[in-house]
Coordinates of C-alpha atoms and ligand atoms in Angstrom, one line a residue:
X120 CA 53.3 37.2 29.6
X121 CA 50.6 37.4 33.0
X122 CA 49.2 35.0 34.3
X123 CA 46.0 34.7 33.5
X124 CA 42.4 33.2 34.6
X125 CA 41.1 30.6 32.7
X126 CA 38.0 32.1 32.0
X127 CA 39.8 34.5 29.3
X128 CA 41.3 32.0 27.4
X129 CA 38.2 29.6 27.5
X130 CA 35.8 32.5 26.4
X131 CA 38.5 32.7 23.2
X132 CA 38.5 29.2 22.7
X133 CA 34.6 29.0 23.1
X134 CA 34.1 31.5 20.4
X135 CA 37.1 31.3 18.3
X136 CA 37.5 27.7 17.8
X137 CA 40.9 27.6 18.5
X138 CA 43.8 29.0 21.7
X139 CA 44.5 32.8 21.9
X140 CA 48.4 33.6 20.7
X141 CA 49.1 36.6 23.1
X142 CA 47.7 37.5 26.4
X143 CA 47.7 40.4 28.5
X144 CA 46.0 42.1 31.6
X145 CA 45.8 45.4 33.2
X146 CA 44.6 46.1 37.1
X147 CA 42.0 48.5 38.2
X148 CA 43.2 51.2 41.1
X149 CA 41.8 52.2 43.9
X150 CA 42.0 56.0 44.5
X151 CA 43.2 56.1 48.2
X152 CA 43.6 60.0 48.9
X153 CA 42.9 63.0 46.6
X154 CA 39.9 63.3 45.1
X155 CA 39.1 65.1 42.0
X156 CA 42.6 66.8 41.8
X157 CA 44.8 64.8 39.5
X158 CA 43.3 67.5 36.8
X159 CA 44.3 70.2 39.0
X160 CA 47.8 69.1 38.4
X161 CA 47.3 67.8 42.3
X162 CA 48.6 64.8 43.8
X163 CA 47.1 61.4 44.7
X164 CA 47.9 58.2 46.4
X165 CA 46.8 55.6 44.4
X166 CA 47.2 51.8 44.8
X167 CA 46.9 49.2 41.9
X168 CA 44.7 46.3 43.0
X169 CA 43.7 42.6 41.9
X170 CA 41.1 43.2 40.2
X171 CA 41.7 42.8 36.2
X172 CA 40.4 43.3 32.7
X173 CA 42.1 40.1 30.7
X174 CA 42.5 40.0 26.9
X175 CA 43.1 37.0 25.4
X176 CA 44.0 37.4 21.5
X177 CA 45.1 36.5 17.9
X178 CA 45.9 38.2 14.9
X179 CA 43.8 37.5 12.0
X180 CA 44.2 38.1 8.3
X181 CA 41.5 39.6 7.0
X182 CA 41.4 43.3 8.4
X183 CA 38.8 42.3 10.4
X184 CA 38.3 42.6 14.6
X185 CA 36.1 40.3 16.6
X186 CA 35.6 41.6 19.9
X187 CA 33.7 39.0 22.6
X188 CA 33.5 40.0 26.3
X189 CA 32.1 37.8 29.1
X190 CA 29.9 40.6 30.3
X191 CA 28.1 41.1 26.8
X192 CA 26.6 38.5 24.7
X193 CA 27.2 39.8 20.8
X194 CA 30.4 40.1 19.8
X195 CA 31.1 43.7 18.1
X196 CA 32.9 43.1 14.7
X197 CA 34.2 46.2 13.1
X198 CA 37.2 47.1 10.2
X199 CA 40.4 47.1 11.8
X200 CA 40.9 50.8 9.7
X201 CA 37.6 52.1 11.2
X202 CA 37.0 53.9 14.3
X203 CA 33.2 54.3 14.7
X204 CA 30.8 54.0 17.9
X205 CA 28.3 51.4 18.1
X206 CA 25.2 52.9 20.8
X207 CA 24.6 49.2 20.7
X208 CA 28.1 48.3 22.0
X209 CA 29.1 51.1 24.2
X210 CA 31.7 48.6 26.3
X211 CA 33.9 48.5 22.7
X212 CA 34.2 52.3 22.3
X213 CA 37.1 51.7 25.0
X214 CA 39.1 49.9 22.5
X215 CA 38.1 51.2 19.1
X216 CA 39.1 55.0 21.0
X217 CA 42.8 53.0 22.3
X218 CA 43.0 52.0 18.6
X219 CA 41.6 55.1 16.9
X220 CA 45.1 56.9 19.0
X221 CA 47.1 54.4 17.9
X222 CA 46.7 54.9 14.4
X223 CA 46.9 58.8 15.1
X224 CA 50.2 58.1 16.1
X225 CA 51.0 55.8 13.0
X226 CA 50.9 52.3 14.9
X227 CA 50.1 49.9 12.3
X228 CA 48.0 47.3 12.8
X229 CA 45.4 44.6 11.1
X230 CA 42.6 42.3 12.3
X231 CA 42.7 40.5 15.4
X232 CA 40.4 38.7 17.3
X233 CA 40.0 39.1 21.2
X234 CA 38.1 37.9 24.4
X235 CA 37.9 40.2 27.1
X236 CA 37.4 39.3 30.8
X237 CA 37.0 41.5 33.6
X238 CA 37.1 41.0 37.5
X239 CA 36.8 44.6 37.9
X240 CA 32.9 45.3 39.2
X241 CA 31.7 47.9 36.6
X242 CA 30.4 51.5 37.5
X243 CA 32.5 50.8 41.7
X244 CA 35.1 53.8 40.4
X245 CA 37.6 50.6 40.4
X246 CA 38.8 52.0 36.7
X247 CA 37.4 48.9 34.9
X248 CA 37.4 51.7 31.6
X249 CA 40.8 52.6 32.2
X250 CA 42.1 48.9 32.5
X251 CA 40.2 47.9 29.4
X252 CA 42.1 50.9 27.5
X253 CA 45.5 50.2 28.8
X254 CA 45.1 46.2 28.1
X255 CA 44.1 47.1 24.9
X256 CA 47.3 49.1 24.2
X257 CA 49.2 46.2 25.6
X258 CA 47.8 43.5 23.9
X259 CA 48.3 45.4 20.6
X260 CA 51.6 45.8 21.5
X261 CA 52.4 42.3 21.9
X262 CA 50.1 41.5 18.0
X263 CA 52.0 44.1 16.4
X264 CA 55.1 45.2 18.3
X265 CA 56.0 49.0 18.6
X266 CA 57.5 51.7 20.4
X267 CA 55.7 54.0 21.6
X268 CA 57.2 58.0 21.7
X269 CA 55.9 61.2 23.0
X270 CA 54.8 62.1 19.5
X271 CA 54.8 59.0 17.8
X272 CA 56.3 55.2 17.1
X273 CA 59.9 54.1 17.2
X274 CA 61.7 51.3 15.8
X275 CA 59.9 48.3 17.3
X276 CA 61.3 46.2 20.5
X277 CA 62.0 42.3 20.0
X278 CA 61.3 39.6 21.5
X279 CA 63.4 37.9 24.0
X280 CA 64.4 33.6 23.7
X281 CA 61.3 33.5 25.7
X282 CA 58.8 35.5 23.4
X283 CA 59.0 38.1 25.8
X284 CA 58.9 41.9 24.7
X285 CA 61.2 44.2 26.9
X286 CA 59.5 46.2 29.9
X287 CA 58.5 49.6 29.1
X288 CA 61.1 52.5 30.2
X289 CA 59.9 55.0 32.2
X290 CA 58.9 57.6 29.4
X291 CA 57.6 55.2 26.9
X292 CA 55.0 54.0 30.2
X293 CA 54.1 58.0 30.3
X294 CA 53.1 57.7 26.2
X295 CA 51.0 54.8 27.1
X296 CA 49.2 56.6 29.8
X297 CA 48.3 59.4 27.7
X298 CA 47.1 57.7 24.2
X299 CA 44.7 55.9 26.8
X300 CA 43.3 58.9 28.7
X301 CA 43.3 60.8 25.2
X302 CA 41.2 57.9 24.1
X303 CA 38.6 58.4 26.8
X304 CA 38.8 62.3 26.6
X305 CA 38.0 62.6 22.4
X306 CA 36.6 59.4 21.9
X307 CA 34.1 58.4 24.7
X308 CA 34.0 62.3 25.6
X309 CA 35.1 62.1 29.3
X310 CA 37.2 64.9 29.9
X311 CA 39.1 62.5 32.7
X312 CA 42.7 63.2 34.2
X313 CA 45.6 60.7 34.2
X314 CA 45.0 59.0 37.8
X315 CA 43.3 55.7 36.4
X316 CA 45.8 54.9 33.3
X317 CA 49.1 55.9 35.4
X318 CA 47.4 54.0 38.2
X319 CA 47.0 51.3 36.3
X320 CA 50.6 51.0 35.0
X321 CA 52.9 52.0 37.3
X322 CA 51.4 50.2 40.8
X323 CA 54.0 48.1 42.5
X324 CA 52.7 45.3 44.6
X325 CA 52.6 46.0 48.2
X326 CA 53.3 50.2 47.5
X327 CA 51.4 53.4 46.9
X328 CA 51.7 55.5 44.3
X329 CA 52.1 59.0 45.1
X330 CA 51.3 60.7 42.2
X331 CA 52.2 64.5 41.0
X332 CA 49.9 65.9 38.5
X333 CA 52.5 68.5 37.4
X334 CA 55.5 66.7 37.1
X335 CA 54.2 64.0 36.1
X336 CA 56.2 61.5 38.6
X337 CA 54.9 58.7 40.4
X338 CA 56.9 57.8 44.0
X339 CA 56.7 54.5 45.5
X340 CA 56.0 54.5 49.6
X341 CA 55.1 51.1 50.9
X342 CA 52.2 50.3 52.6
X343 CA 51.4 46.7 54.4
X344 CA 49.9 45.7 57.9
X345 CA 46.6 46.8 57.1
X346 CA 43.6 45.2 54.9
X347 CA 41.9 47.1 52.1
X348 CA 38.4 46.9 51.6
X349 CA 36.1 48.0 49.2
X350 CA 32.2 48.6 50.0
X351 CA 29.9 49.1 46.5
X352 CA 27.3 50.9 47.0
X353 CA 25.4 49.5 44.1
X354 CA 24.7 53.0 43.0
X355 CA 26.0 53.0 39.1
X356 CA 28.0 55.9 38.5
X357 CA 28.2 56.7 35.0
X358 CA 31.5 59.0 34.3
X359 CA 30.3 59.2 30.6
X360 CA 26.9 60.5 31.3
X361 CA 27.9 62.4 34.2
X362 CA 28.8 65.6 36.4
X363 CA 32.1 64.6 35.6
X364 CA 33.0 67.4 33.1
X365 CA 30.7 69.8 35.1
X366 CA 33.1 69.5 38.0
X367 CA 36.2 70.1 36.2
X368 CA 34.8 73.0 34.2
X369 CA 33.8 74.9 37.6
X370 CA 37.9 74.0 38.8
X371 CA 38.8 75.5 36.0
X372 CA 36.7 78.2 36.0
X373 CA 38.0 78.9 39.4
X374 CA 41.3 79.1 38.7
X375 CA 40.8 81.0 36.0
X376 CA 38.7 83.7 38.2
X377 CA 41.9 83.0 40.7
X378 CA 44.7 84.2 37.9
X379 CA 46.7 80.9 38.3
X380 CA 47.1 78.2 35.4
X381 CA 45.4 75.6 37.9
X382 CA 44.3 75.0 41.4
X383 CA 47.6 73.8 42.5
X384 CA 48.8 76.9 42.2
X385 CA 46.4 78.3 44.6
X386 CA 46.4 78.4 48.2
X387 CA 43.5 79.0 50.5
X388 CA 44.8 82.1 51.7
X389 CA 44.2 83.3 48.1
X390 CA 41.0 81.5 48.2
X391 CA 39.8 83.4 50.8
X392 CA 40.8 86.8 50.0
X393 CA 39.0 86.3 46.6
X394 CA 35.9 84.5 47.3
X395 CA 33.7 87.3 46.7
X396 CA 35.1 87.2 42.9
X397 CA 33.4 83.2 42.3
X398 CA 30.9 81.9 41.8
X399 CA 29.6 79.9 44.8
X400 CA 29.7 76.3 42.7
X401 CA 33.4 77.4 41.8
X402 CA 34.0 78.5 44.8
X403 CA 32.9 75.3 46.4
X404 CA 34.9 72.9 43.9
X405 CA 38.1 75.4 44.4
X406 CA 37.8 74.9 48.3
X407 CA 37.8 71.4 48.2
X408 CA 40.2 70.7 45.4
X409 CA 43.1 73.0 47.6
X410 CA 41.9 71.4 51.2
X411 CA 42.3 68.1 49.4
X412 CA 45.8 68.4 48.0
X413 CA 46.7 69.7 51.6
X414 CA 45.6 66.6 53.4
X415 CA 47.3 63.9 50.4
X416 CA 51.0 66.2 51.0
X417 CA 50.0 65.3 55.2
X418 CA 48.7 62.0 54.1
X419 CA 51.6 60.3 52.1
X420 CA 53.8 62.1 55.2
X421 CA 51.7 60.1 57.9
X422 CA 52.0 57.1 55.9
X423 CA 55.8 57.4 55.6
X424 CA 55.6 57.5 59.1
X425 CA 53.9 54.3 59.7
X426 CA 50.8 56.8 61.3
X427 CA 48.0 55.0 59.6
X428 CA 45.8 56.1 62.6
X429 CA 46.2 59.5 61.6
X430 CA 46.3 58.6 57.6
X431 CA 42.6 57.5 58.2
X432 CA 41.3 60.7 59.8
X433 CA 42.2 62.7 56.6
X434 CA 40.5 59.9 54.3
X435 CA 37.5 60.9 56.6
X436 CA 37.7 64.3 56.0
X437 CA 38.7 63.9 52.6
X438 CA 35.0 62.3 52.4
X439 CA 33.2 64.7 54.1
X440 CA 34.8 67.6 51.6
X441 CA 33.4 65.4 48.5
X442 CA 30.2 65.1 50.5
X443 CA 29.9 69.2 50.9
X444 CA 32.3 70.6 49.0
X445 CA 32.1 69.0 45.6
X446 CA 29.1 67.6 46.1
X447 CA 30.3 64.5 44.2
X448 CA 28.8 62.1 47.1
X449 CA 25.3 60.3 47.7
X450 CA 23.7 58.9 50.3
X451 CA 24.6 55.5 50.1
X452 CA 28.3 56.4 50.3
X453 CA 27.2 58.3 53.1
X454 CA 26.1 55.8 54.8
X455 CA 28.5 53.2 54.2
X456 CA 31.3 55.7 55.2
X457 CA 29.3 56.5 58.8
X458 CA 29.0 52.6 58.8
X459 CA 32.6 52.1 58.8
X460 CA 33.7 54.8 61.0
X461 CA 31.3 53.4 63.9
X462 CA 33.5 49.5 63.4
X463 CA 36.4 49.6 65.8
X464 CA 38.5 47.8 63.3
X465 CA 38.1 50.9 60.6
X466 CA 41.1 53.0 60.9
X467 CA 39.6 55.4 57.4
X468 CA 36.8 55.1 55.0
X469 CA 36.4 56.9 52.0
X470 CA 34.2 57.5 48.2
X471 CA 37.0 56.6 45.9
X472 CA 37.4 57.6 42.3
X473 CA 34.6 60.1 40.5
X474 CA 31.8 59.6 42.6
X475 CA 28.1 60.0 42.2
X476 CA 28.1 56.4 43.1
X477 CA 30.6 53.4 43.1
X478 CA 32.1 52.6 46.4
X479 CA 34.4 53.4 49.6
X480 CA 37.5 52.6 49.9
X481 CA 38.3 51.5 53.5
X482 CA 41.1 50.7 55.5
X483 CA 40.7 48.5 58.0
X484 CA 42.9 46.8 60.8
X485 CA 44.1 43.2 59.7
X486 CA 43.1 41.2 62.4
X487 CA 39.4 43.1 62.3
X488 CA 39.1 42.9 58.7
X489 CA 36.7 39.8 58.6
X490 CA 34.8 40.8 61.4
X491 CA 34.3 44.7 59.3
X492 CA 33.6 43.1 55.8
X493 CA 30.3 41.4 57.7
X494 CA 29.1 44.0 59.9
X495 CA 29.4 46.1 57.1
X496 CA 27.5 43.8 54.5
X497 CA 24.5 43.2 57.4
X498 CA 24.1 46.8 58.6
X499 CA 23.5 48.2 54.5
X500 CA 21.5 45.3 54.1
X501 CA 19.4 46.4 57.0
X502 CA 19.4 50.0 56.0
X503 CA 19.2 49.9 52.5
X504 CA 17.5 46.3 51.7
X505 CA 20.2 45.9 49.1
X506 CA 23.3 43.3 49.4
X507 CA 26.4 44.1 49.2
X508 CA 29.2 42.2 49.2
X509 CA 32.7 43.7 50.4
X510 CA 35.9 43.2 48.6
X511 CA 39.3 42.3 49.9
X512 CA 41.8 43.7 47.9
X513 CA 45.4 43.9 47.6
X514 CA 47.9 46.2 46.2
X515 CA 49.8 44.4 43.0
X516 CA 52.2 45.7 40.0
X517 CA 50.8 47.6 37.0
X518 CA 50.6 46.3 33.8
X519 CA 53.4 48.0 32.3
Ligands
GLA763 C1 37.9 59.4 37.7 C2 38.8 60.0 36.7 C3 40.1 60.3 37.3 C4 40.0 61.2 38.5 C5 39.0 60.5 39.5 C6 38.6 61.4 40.7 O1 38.4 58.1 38.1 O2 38.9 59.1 35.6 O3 40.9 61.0 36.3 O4 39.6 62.5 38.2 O5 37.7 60.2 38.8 O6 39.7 61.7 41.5

């Protein structure tokens, strides 16, 4: 079982009355290289960081859940056989779309009641949705045991002498993955790839993930020696309301207009030769999407290398594609990513995740780090009048 802050299982206690039973937690990622191409079928580096949603829960007998989080005040309270939205509660159509899948894929479950904490800032493209979605599957898991299968449940797993459940093997952490993003795509109507829920259950502490979006595989290179920080810009970026699906219907469009199943198929040769046929937008989103792929493949090679010097020069140009290419950036990333690159301790600074706000993603050298997180915190003050507090972050094991 993780370990767990006490927050979690005193916000159960608070409102329950009594201790939780089962706890569980799942880490937000940070998106390190490759942006907007995990639904290309691309590839992405990805780290897992320590930042968490928590659940704390119990399983109650009268069909009934109790939801409380620490960022909302009411509880939402719904029929553990119902699966509808509440515009009042938007934060619990993350689980009732997690459980709404399960069911789909004949997981049976009752009432429970469950607090939720997060550490995850909301709306930084730190995958606080993601995390809530995959802790919710877990802690589920551990109420009600199951398998989980490509198309539906197993026989469930038991419990060790220590009331442990087995870890997941490798296919079963896939299913997870999957009933999560489905969740998000047909119940909270983002039409999102698989970066944030693989992210989320397959980082390995001290490693990145390099993830291919057409095999499906996740490689483990490790990464150390240098501190990762995050700057928010404060700007709220809301996937749900968002540009989000726009983007990925103009990739799609383009590789439609291109004759190949998706961008990763295309090259910029090819790109080049038909840009007449697309649409500028498509066009624009196709020419980043290919570039991008291109630098992770030089990227996760410079990192096996030990080159972080040269790593960081394609998380700045990776930026400046978002910035012009997909037009996914805004100014305040803008400026915190010019910020960075002037400090002498900034080896790469980057938007990271969906964009149209949320934050950078920088990499910075160890021994410069404190020095960075300051400068950087004083100059957007300056320019922008509006704190912001960087994170220190480090790369941990996924939930599953
Ligand atoms: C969000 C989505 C991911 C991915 C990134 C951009 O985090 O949920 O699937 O597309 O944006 O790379």
């Amino acid at each position: 079982m993780a370990i767990l802050s006490p927050e979690v299982q005193t916000l159960f206690k608070r409102h329950f009355g009594v201790s939780a039973a089962r706890f569980v937690r799942a880490p937000g990622r940070l998106e390190l290289l490759g942006n907007h191409t995990d639904y290309n079928e691309g590839l992405v580096l990805s780290l897992a960081v320590d930042r968490y949603i928590e659940i704390a829960a119990s399983p109650r007998t009268d069909g009934k859940i109790e939801l409380i989080s620490s960022a909302f005040t009411e509880p939402e309270i719904f029929w553990s056989n119902e699966s509808k939205r509440n515009t009042a509660a938007p934060w619990a159509d993350y689980v009732k779309g997690v459980l709404d899948q399960l069911r789909k894929r004949g997981v049976n479950f009752s009432g429970f009641n469950a607090a939720i904490h997060g550490t995850i800032p909301m709306g930084a493209g730190m995958s606080s949705s993601a995390a809530l979605e995959v802790a919710t599957a877990l802690i589920v898991r551990e109420l009600f045991p199951f398998t989980l299968t490509e198309t539906g449940v197993a026989p469930p797993p038991k419990r060790d002498k220590q009331d442990k459940l087995p870890a997941f093997a490798k296919a079963e952490k896939l299913a997870f993955a999957k009933l999560c993003r489905a969740a998000e795509n047909q119940f909270v109507g983002v039409q999102s790839g698989l970066l944030d829920q693989i992210s989320s259950l397959y980082g390995k502490a001290w490693h990145v993930m390099e993830i291919d979006f057409r095999s499906l595989s996740v490689e483990l290179a490790p990464m150390a020696g240098v501190a990762i920080v995050v700057c928010n810009s404060g700007v709220k970026h809301s996937l749900v309301a968002g540009h989000y699906n726009e983007l990925r219907e103009q990739c799609e469009a383009a590789a439609k207009t291109l004759g190949v199943k998706t961008l990763r198929s295309a090259d910029a040769k090819m790109l080049a030769a038909n840009k007449a046929k697309l649409a500028p937008r498509a066009y624009e989103c196709a020419h980043h999407v290919i570039s991008e792929i291109q630098r992770v493949i030089r990227g996760a090679q410079a990192l096996r290398a030990d080159d972080l010097q040269q790593f960081g020069q394609y998380m700045f140009q990776s930026h400046e594609s978002s910035r012009d290419f997909l037009k996914n950036s805004v100014p305040e990333l803008d400026l915190l990513v010019e910020l960075a690159r002037a400090h002498p301790g900034c080896l790469g600074a980057r938007l990271t995740g969906g964009g149209f706000g949320g934050a950078t993603i920088n990499l910075v050298a160890h021994h410069q780090a404190e020095d960075f997180m300051a400068a950087m915190a004083s100059q957007y003050e300056q320019r922008t009048g509006h704190k912001m507090q960087p994170l220190l972050c480090q790369i941990v094991d996924g939930a599953g």
